[in-house]
PDB file of C-alpha atoms in Angstrom:
ATOM      1  CA  MET Q   1     180.983 128.566 125.290  1.00  0.00           C
ATOM      2  CA  ASN Q   2     177.290 127.697 125.923  1.00  0.00           C
ATOM      3  CA  VAL Q   3     176.391 124.308 125.061  1.00  0.00           C
ATOM      4  CA  VAL Q   4     172.982 125.143 123.845  1.00  0.00           C
ATOM      5  CA  PRO Q   5     172.796 127.647 121.008  1.00  0.00           C
ATOM      6  CA  THR Q   6     171.269 130.996 121.550  1.00  0.00           C
ATOM      7  CA  GLY Q   7     167.386 130.859 121.032  1.00  0.00           C
ATOM      8  CA  TYR Q   8     167.092 127.154 121.740  1.00  0.00           C
ATOM      9  CA  HIS Q   9     166.470 125.113 124.892  1.00  0.00           C
ATOM     10  CA  THR Q  10     168.050 121.861 126.153  1.00  0.00           C
ATOM     11  CA  VAL Q  11     165.164 119.700 124.550  1.00  0.00           C
ATOM     12  CA  THR Q  12     163.981 120.410 121.019  1.00  0.00           C
ATOM     13  CA  PRO Q  13     161.035 118.332 119.634  1.00  0.00           C
ATOM     14  CA  TRP Q  14     161.211 116.945 116.183  1.00  0.00           C
ATOM     15  CA  LEU Q  15     157.806 116.437 114.119  1.00  0.00           C
ATOM     16  CA  ILE Q  16     158.094 113.920 111.288  1.00  0.00           C
ATOM     17  CA  THR Q  17     155.835 113.572 108.681  1.00  0.00           C
ATOM     18  CA  GLN Q  18     155.256 111.472 105.386  1.00  0.00           C
ATOM     19  CA  GLY Q  19     155.341 114.372 102.981  1.00  0.00           C
ATOM     20  CA  HIS Q  20     153.082 116.880 105.166  1.00  0.00           C
ATOM     21  CA  THR Q  21     155.709 119.064 106.733  1.00  0.00           C
ATOM     22  CA  HIS Q  22     154.683 122.186 104.725  1.00  0.00           C
ATOM     23  CA  GLU Q  23     150.936 121.785 105.784  1.00  0.00           C
ATOM     24  CA  LEU Q  24     151.922 121.097 109.423  1.00  0.00           C
ATOM     25  CA  ILE Q  25     154.056 124.229 109.528  1.00  0.00           C
ATOM     26  CA  GLY Q  26     150.850 126.269 108.303  1.00  0.00           C
ATOM     27  CA  PHE Q  27     148.868 124.633 110.916  1.00  0.00           C
ATOM     28  CA  ILE Q  28     151.508 125.541 113.641  1.00  0.00           C
ATOM     29  CA  THR Q  29     151.991 129.084 112.491  1.00  0.00           C
ATOM     30  CA  ALA Q  30     148.080 129.679 112.233  1.00  0.00           C
ATOM     31  CA  VAL Q  31     147.212 128.007 115.629  1.00  0.00           C
ATOM     32  CA  PHE Q  32     150.090 129.210 117.789  1.00  0.00           C
ATOM     33  CA  ASP Q  33     151.068 132.223 116.016  1.00  0.00           C
ATOM     34  CA  ALA Q  34     154.523 130.575 115.507  1.00  0.00           C
ATOM     35  CA  THR Q  35     157.325 132.044 113.475  1.00  0.00           C
ATOM     36  CA  GLU Q  36     158.928 129.844 110.679  1.00  0.00           C
ATOM     37  CA  LEU Q  37     162.592 130.157 110.969  1.00  0.00           C
ATOM     38  CA  GLY Q  38     163.634 128.508 107.852  1.00  0.00           C
ATOM     39  CA  ARG Q  39     163.284 125.343 105.571  1.00  0.00           C
ATOM     40  CA  VAL Q  40     165.530 123.115 103.499  1.00  0.00           C
ATOM     41  CA  GLY Q  41     163.622 121.691 100.546  1.00  0.00           C
ATOM     42  CA  ASP Q  42     160.335 121.974  98.995  1.00  0.00           C
ATOM     43  CA  PRO Q  43     157.075 120.173  99.431  1.00  0.00           C
ATOM     44  CA  PRO Q  44     156.523 117.356  99.542  1.00  0.00           C
ATOM     45  CA  ASN Q  45     160.052 116.620 100.717  1.00  0.00           C
ATOM     46  CA  ILE Q  46     161.213 119.220 103.299  1.00  0.00           C
ATOM     47  CA  GLY Q  47     164.435 117.886 104.634  1.00  0.00           C
ATOM     48  CA  HIS Q  48     164.609 120.208 107.617  1.00  0.00           C
ATOM     49  CA  ALA Q  49     162.432 122.955 108.945  1.00  0.00           C
ATOM     50  CA  GLU Q  50     162.218 124.909 112.151  1.00  0.00           C
ATOM     51  CA  VAL Q  51     159.338 126.940 113.733  1.00  0.00           C
ATOM     52  CA  ARG Q  52     159.288 129.137 117.019  1.00  0.00           C
ATOM     53  CA  ILE Q  53     156.373 128.735 119.305  1.00  0.00           C
ATOM     54  CA  GLY Q  54     156.613 131.353 122.030  1.00  0.00           C
ATOM     55  CA  ASP Q  55     160.128 130.858 123.154  1.00  0.00           C
ATOM     56  CA  SER Q  56     160.661 127.311 121.899  1.00  0.00           C
ATOM     57  CA  VAL Q  57     161.902 126.023 118.608  1.00  0.00           C
ATOM     58  CA  VAL Q  58     160.002 122.902 117.034  1.00  0.00           C
ATOM     59  CA  MET Q  59     162.095 121.110 114.266  1.00  0.00           C
ATOM     60  CA  LEU Q  60     160.337 119.055 111.490  1.00  0.00           C
ATOM     61  CA  PHE Q  61     160.948 117.103 108.376  1.00  0.00           C
ATOM     62  CA  ASP Q  62     159.578 114.806 105.810  1.00  0.00           C
ATOM     63  CA  VAL Q  63     160.463 111.128 105.453  1.00  0.00           C
ATOM     64  CA  PRO Q  64     158.187 109.363 103.082  1.00  0.00           C
ATOM     65  CA  ALA Q  65     158.935 105.843 104.238  1.00  0.00           C
ATOM     66  CA  TRP Q  66     159.064 106.769 108.103  1.00  0.00           C
ATOM     67  CA  PRO Q  67     156.393 104.874 110.171  1.00  0.00           C
ATOM     68  CA  PRO Q  68     153.616 107.180 111.510  1.00  0.00           C
ATOM     69  CA  THR Q  69     155.260 108.642 114.796  1.00  0.00           C
ATOM     70  CA  PRO Q  70     152.836 111.019 116.734  1.00  0.00           C
ATOM     71  CA  ALA Q  71     154.516 113.514 118.775  1.00  0.00           C
ATOM     72  CA  PHE Q  72     152.947 114.409 122.235  1.00  0.00           C
ATOM     73  CA  LEU Q  73     153.281 118.289 123.056  1.00  0.00           C
ATOM     74  CA  ARG Q  74     152.569 120.290 126.085  1.00  0.00           C
ATOM     75  CA  LEU Q  75     152.375 123.866 125.656  1.00  0.00           C
ATOM     76  CA  TYR Q  76     151.582 126.831 128.059  1.00  0.00           C
ATOM     77  CA  VAL Q  77     149.547 129.739 126.215  1.00  0.00           C
ATOM     78  CA  GLU Q  78     147.935 132.947 127.202  1.00  0.00           C
ATOM     79  CA  ASP Q  79     144.392 131.870 126.314  1.00  0.00           C
ATOM     80  CA  ASP Q  80     143.772 128.199 126.049  1.00  0.00           C
ATOM     81  CA  ALA Q  81     140.059 128.531 124.838  1.00  0.00           C
ATOM     82  CA  ALA Q  82     140.969 130.852 121.958  1.00  0.00           C
ATOM     83  CA  THR Q  83     144.069 128.495 120.979  1.00  0.00           C
ATOM     84  CA  LEU Q  84     141.854 125.302 121.129  1.00  0.00           C
ATOM     85  CA  ALA Q  85     139.220 127.149 118.859  1.00  0.00           C
ATOM     86  CA  ARG Q  86     141.830 128.086 116.323  1.00  0.00           C
ATOM     87  CA  ALA Q  87     143.288 124.636 116.283  1.00  0.00           C
ATOM     88  CA  VAL Q  88     139.756 123.268 115.508  1.00  0.00           C
ATOM     89  CA  HIS Q  89     139.128 126.093 112.909  1.00  0.00           C
ATOM     90  CA  HIS Q  90     142.299 124.604 111.162  1.00  0.00           C
ATOM     91  CA  GLY Q  91     141.175 120.995 111.180  1.00  0.00           C
ATOM     92  CA  ALA Q  92     141.912 119.704 114.835  1.00  0.00           C
ATOM     93  CA  THR Q  93     139.776 117.393 116.782  1.00  0.00           C
ATOM     94  CA  THR Q  94     139.021 118.486 120.620  1.00  0.00           C
ATOM     95  CA  LEU Q  95     139.762 115.419 122.920  1.00  0.00           C
ATOM     96  CA  THR Q  96     139.131 117.408 126.081  1.00  0.00           C
ATOM     97  CA  VAL Q  97     137.930 120.918 126.550  1.00  0.00           C
ATOM     98  CA  PRO Q  98     139.421 123.491 128.928  1.00  0.00           C
ATOM     99  CA  THR Q  99     139.139 121.962 132.372  1.00  0.00           C
ATOM    100  CA  GLU Q 100     140.636 123.594 135.612  1.00  0.00           C
ATOM    101  CA  MET Q 101     142.886 121.129 137.380  1.00  0.00           C
ATOM    102  CA  PHE Q 102     143.961 120.964 141.053  1.00  0.00           C
ATOM    103  CA  TRP Q 103     147.556 122.385 140.761  1.00  0.00           C
ATOM    104  CA  GLY Q 104     146.291 125.580 139.013  1.00  0.00           C
ATOM    105  CA  ASP Q 105     146.520 124.990 135.231  1.00  0.00           C
ATOM    106  CA  ARG Q 106     143.457 124.830 132.984  1.00  0.00           C
ATOM    107  CA  VAL Q 107     144.079 122.039 130.511  1.00  0.00           C
ATOM    108  CA  SER Q 108     142.622 120.775 127.120  1.00  0.00           C
ATOM    109  CA  ARG Q 109     143.822 118.340 124.550  1.00  0.00           C
ATOM    110  CA  PHE Q 110     143.415 118.205 120.773  1.00  0.00           C
ATOM    111  CA  ALA Q 111     144.555 115.998 117.883  1.00  0.00           C
ATOM    112  CA  ASP Q 112     146.001 117.895 114.849  1.00  0.00           C
ATOM    113  CA  PRO Q 113     145.135 116.599 111.274  1.00  0.00           C
ATOM    114  CA  PHE Q 114     148.684 115.114 111.182  1.00  0.00           C
ATOM    115  CA  GLY Q 115     148.334 112.708 114.125  1.00  0.00           C
ATOM    116  CA  ASN Q 116     149.972 114.786 116.784  1.00  0.00           C
ATOM    117  CA  LEU Q 117     148.578 115.236 120.257  1.00  0.00           C
ATOM    118  CA  TRP Q 118     148.638 118.637 122.091  1.00  0.00           C
ATOM    119  CA  TRP Q 119     148.105 119.612 125.612  1.00  0.00           C
ATOM    120  CA  LEU Q 120     147.251 123.336 126.019  1.00  0.00           C
ATOM    121  CA  HIS Q 121     147.959 124.660 129.677  1.00  0.00           C
ATOM    122  CA  GLN Q 122     146.854 128.120 130.842  1.00  0.00           C
ATOM    123  CA  ARG Q 123     147.783 129.033 134.194  1.00  0.00           C
ATOM    124  CA  VAL Q 124     144.778 130.296 136.091  1.00  0.00           C
ATOM    125  CA  ALA Q 125     145.503 129.900 139.761  1.00  0.00           C
ATOM    126  CA  GLU Q 126     148.581 129.650 142.149  1.00  0.00           C
ATOM    127  CA  PRO Q 127     147.289 127.526 145.073  1.00  0.00           C
ATOM    128  CA  THR Q 128     149.294 127.547 148.387  1.00  0.00           C
ATOM    129  CA  GLY Q 129     150.678 124.192 149.723  1.00  0.00           C
ATOM    130  CA  ASP Q 130     147.582 123.983 151.923  1.00  0.00           C
ATOM    131  CA  GLU Q 131     145.088 125.027 149.152  1.00  0.00           C
ATOM    132  CA  LEU Q 132     146.823 122.294 146.786  1.00  0.00           C
ATOM    133  CA  ALA Q 133     146.325 119.618 149.361  1.00  0.00           C
ATOM    134  CA  ALA Q 134     142.680 120.613 149.718  1.00  0.00           C
ATOM    135  CA  ARG Q 135     142.098 120.806 146.001  1.00  0.00           C
ATOM    136  CA  MET Q 136     143.670 117.418 145.456  1.00  0.00           C
ATOM    137  CA  ARG Q 137     140.817 115.907 147.627  1.00  0.00           C
ATOM    138  CA  ASP Q 138     138.189 117.946 146.288  1.00  0.00           C
ATOM    139  CA  PRO Q 139     135.566 115.768 144.291  1.00  0.00           C
ATOM    140  CA  ALA Q 140     135.163 118.418 141.571  1.00  0.00           C
ATOM    141  CA  PHE Q 141     139.033 118.279 140.928  1.00  0.00           C
ATOM    142  CA  GLU Q 142     139.048 114.578 141.209  1.00  0.00           C
ATOM    143  CA  GLU Q 143     136.406 114.412 138.500  1.00  0.00           C
ATOM    144  CA  ALA Q 144     138.297 116.982 136.293  1.00  0.00           C
ATOM    145  CA  MET Q 145     141.297 114.682 136.651  1.00  0.00           C
ATOM    146  CA  ARG Q 146     139.289 111.472 135.418  1.00  0.00           C
ATOM    147  CA  TYR Q 147     137.756 113.456 132.555  1.00  0.00           C
ATOM    148  CA  VAL Q 148     141.134 114.867 131.255  1.00  0.00           C
ATOM    149  CA  GLN Q 149     142.535 111.290 131.549  1.00  0.00           C
ATOM    150  CA  SER Q 150     139.429 109.475 130.532  1.00  0.00           C
ATOM    151  CA  LEU Q 151     139.324 110.105 126.871  1.00  0.00           C
ATOM    152  CA  GLU Q 152     141.376 108.608 124.087  1.00  0.00           C
ATOM    153  CA  PHE Q 153     145.067 109.196 124.786  1.00  0.00           C
ATOM    154  CA  THR Q 154     146.429 108.830 121.195  1.00  0.00           C
ATOM    155  CA  PRO Q 155     144.954 110.670 118.206  1.00  0.00           C
ATOM    156  CA  ARG Q 156     143.368 108.556 115.511  1.00  0.00           C
ATOM    157  CA  ARG Q 157     144.792 108.627 112.015  1.00  0.00           C
TER     158      ARG Q 157
END
């Protein structure tokens, strides 16, 4: 018997809101073309919900008295700029614009309207070991790292 159910992975994130899970599901489905797998309960008190983003399940629920607990999520997407634009269209705040990093990913970050921080990654290069070593010392990539790490790390509520 497989210890991980079919369709799930070893790690499954929870997103907890204080009565906004219904809206967060709408945001996730609109921005990431996610599929809602099901929910138990009705707004403003959804006891359990699941959405699939790509090949991963994200679970969500409402707890009115839960302290604000932002999630920090990293996703690989096919088009980081388009995904970021959709997120902003649906109320997110851009924290960093798509920026190519030395290891070959283009990275951006946004805060969603619910207090969560999302890192978008798109693979744009496959540097060899020697290229990777050179890119790590390249001033442009050093500046890119400073930029991606320099802005606020946690979203404002």
